[in-house]
Short mmCIF file of N, CA, C and O in Angstrom, two decimals:
data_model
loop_
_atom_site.label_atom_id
_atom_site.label_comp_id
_atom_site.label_asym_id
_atom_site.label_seq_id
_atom_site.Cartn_x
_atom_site.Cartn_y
_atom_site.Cartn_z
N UNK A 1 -31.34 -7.24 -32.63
CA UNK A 1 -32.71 -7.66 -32.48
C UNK A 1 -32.80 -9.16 -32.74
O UNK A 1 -32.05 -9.85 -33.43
N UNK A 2 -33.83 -9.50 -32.05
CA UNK A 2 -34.34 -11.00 -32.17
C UNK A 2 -35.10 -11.58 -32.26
O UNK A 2 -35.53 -11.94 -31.15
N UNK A 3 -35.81 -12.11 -33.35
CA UNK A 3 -36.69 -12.69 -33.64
C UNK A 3 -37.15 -14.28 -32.69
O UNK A 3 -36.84 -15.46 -32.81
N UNK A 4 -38.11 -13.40 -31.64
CA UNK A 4 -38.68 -14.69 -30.91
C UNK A 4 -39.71 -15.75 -31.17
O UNK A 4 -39.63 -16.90 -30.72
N UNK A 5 -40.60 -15.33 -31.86
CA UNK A 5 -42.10 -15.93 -32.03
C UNK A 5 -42.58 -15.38 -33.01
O UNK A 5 -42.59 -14.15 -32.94
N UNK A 6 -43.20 -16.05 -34.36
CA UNK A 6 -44.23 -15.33 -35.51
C UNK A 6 -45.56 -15.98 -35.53
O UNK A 6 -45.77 -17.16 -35.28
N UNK A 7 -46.33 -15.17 -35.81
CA UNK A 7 -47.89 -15.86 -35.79
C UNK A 7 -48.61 -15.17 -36.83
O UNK A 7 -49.04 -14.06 -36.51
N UNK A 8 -48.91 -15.65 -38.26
CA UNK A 8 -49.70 -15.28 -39.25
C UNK A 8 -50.85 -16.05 -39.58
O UNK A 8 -51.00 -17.27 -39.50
N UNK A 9 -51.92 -14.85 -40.09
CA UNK A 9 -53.16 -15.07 -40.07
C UNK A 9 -53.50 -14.01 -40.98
O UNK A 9 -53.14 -12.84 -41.11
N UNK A 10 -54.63 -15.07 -41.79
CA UNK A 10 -55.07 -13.52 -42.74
C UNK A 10 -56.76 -13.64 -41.75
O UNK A 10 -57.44 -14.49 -41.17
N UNK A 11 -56.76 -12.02 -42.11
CA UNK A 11 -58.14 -11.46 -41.41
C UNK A 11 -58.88 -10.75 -42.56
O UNK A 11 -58.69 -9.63 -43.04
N UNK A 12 -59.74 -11.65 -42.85
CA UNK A 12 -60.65 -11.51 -44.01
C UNK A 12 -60.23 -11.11 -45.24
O UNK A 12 -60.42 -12.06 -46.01
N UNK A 13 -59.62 -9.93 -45.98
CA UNK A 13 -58.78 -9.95 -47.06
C UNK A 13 -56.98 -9.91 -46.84
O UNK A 13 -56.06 -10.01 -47.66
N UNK A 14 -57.00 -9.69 -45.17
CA UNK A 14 -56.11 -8.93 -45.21
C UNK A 14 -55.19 -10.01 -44.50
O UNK A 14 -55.71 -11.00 -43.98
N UNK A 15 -53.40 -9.75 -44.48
CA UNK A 15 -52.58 -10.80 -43.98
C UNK A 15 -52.73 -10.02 -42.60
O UNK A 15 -53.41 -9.02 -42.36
N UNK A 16 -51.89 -10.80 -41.76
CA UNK A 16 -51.81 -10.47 -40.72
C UNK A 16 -50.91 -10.89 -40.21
O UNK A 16 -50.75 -12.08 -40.51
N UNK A 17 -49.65 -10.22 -39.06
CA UNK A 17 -48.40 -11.27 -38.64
C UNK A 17 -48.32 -10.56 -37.29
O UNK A 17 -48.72 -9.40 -37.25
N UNK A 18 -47.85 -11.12 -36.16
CA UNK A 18 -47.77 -10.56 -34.90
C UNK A 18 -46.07 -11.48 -34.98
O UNK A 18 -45.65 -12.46 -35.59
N UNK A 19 -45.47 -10.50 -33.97
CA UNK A 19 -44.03 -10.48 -34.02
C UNK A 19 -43.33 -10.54 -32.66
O UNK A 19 -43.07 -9.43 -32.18
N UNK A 20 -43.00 -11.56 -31.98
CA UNK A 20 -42.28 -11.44 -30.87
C UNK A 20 -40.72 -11.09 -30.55
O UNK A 20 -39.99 -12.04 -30.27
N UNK A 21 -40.19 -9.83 -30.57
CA UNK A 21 -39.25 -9.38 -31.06
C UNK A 21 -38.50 -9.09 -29.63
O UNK A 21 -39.07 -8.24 -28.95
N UNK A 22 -37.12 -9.75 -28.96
CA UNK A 22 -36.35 -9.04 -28.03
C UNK A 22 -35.21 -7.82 -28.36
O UNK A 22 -34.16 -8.22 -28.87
N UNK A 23 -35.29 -6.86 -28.20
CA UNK A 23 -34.50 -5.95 -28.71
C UNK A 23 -33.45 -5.38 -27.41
O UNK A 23 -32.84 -4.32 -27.57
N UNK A 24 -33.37 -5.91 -26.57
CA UNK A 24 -32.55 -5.34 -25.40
C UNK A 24 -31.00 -6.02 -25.74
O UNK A 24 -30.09 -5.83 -24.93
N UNK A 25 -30.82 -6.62 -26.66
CA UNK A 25 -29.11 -6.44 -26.80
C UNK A 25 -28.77 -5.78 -28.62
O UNK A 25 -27.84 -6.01 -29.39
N UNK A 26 -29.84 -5.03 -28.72
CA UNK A 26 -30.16 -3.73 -29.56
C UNK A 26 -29.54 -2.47 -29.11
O UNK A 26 -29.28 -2.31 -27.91
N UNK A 27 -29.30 -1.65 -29.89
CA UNK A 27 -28.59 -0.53 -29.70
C UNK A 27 -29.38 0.53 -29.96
O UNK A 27 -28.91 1.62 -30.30
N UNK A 28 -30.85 0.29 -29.81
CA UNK A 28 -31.66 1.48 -29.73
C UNK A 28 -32.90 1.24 -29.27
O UNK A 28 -33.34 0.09 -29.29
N UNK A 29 -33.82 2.51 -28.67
CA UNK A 29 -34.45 2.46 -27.87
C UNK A 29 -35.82 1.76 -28.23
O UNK A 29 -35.74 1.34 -29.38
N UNK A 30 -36.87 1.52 -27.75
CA UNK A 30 -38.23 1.26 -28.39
C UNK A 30 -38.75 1.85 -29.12
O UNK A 30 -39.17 1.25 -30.11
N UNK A 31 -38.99 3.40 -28.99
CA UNK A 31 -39.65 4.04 -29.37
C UNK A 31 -38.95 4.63 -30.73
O UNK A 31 -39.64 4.93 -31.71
N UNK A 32 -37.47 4.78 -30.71
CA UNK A 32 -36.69 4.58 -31.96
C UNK A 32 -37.10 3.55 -33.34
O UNK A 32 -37.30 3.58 -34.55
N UNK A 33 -37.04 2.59 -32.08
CA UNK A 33 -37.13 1.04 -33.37
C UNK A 33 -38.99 1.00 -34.09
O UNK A 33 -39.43 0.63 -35.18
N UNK A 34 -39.67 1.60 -32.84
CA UNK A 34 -41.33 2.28 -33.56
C UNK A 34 -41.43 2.92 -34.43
O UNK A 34 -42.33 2.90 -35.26
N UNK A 35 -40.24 3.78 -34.37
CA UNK A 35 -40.62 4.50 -35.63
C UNK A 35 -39.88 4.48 -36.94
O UNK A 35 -40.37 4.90 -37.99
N UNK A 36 -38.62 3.93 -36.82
CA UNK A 36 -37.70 3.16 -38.01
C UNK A 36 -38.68 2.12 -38.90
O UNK A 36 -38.75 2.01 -40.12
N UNK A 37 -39.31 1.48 -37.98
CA UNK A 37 -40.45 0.27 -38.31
C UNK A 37 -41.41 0.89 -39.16
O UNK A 37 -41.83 0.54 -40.26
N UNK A 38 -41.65 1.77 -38.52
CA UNK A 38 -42.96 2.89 -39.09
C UNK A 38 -42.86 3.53 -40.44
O UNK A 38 -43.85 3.65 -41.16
N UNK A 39 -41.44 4.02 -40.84
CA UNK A 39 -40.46 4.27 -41.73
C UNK A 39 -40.47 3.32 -42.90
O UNK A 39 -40.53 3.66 -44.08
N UNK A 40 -40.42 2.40 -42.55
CA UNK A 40 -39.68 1.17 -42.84
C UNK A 40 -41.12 0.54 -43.95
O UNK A 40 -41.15 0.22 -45.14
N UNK A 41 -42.22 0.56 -42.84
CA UNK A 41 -43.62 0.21 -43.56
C UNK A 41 -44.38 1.17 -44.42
O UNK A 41 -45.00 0.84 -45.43
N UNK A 42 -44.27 2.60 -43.86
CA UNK A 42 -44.54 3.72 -45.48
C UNK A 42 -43.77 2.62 -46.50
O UNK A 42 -44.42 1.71 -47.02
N UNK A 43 -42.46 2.74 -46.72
CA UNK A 43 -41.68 2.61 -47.62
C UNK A 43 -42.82 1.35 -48.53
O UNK A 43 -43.54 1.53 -49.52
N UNK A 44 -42.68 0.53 -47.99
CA UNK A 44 -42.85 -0.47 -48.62
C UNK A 44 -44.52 -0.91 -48.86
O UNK A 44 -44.85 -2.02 -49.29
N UNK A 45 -45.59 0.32 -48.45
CA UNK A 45 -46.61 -0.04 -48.28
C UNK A 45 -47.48 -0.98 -47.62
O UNK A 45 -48.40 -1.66 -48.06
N UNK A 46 -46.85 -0.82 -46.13
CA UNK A 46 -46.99 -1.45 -45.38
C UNK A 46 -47.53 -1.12 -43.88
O UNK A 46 -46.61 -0.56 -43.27
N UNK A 47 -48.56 -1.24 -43.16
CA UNK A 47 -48.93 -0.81 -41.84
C UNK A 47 -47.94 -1.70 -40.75
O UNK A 47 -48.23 -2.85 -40.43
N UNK A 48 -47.03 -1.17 -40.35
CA UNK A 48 -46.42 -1.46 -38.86
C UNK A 48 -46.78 -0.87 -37.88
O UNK A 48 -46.76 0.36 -37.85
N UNK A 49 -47.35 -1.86 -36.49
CA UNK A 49 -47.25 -1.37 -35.37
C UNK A 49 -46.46 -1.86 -34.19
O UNK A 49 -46.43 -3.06 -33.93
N UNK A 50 -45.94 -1.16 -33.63
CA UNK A 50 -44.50 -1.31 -32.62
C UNK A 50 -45.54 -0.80 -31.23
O UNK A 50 -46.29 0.16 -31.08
N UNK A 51 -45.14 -2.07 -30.28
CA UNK A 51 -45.73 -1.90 -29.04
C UNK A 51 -44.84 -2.69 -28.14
O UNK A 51 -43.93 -3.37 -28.60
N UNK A 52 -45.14 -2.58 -26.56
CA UNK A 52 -44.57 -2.93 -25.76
C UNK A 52 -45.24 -4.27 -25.26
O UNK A 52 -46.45 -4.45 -25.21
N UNK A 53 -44.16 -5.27 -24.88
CA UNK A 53 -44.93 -6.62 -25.02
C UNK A 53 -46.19 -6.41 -23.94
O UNK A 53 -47.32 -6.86 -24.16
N UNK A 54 -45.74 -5.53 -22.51
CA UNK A 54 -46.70 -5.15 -21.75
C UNK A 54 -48.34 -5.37 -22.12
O UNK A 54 -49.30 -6.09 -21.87
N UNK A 55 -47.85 -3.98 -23.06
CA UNK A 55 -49.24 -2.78 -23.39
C UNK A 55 -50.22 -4.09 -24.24
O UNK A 55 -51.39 -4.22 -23.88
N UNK A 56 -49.73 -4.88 -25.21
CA UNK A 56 -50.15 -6.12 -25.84
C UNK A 56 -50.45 -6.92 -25.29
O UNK A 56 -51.01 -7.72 -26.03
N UNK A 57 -50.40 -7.46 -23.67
CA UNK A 57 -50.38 -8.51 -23.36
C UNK A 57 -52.19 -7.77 -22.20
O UNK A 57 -53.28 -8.28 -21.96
N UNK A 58 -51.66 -6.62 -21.87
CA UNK A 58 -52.88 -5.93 -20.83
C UNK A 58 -54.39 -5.90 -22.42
O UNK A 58 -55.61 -5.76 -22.26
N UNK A 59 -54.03 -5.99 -23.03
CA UNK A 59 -54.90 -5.55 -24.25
C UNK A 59 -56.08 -7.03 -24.52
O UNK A 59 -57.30 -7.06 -24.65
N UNK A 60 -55.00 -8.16 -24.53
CA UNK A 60 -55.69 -9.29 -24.72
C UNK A 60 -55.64 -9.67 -23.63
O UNK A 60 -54.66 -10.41 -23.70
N UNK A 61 -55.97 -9.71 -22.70
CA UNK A 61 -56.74 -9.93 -21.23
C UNK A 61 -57.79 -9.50 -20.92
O UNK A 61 -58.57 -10.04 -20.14
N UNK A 62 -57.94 -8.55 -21.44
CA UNK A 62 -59.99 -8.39 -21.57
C UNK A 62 -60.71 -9.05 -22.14
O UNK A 62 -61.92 -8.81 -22.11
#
């Protein structure tokens, strides 16, 4: 995995970080790494969300 782009912002109490991540010379799938992430943020008390740069990019175009 690869860390492309970070962008933090807190939103009213809360932090906030958006993550530009290439994972295609990764050894696992998206929806894998969604939910390892997902895993990953229980653990630590943490909300992760794993999306497709797509689905993110159709989202903020409205």
């Amino acid at each position: 995995m690869n860390v492309l782009e970070v962008s933090q912002t807190l939103l009213q109490d809360m932090f906030a970080m958006i993550m530009l991540i290439d994972i295609t010379k990764g050894n696992t799938s998206l929806s894998d790494f969604a939910q390892h992430m997902e895993e990953v943020g229980k653990k630590e008390g943490l909300i992760i969300h794993v999306m497709h740069e797509d689905i993110f990019n159709s989202m903020h175009k409205i």
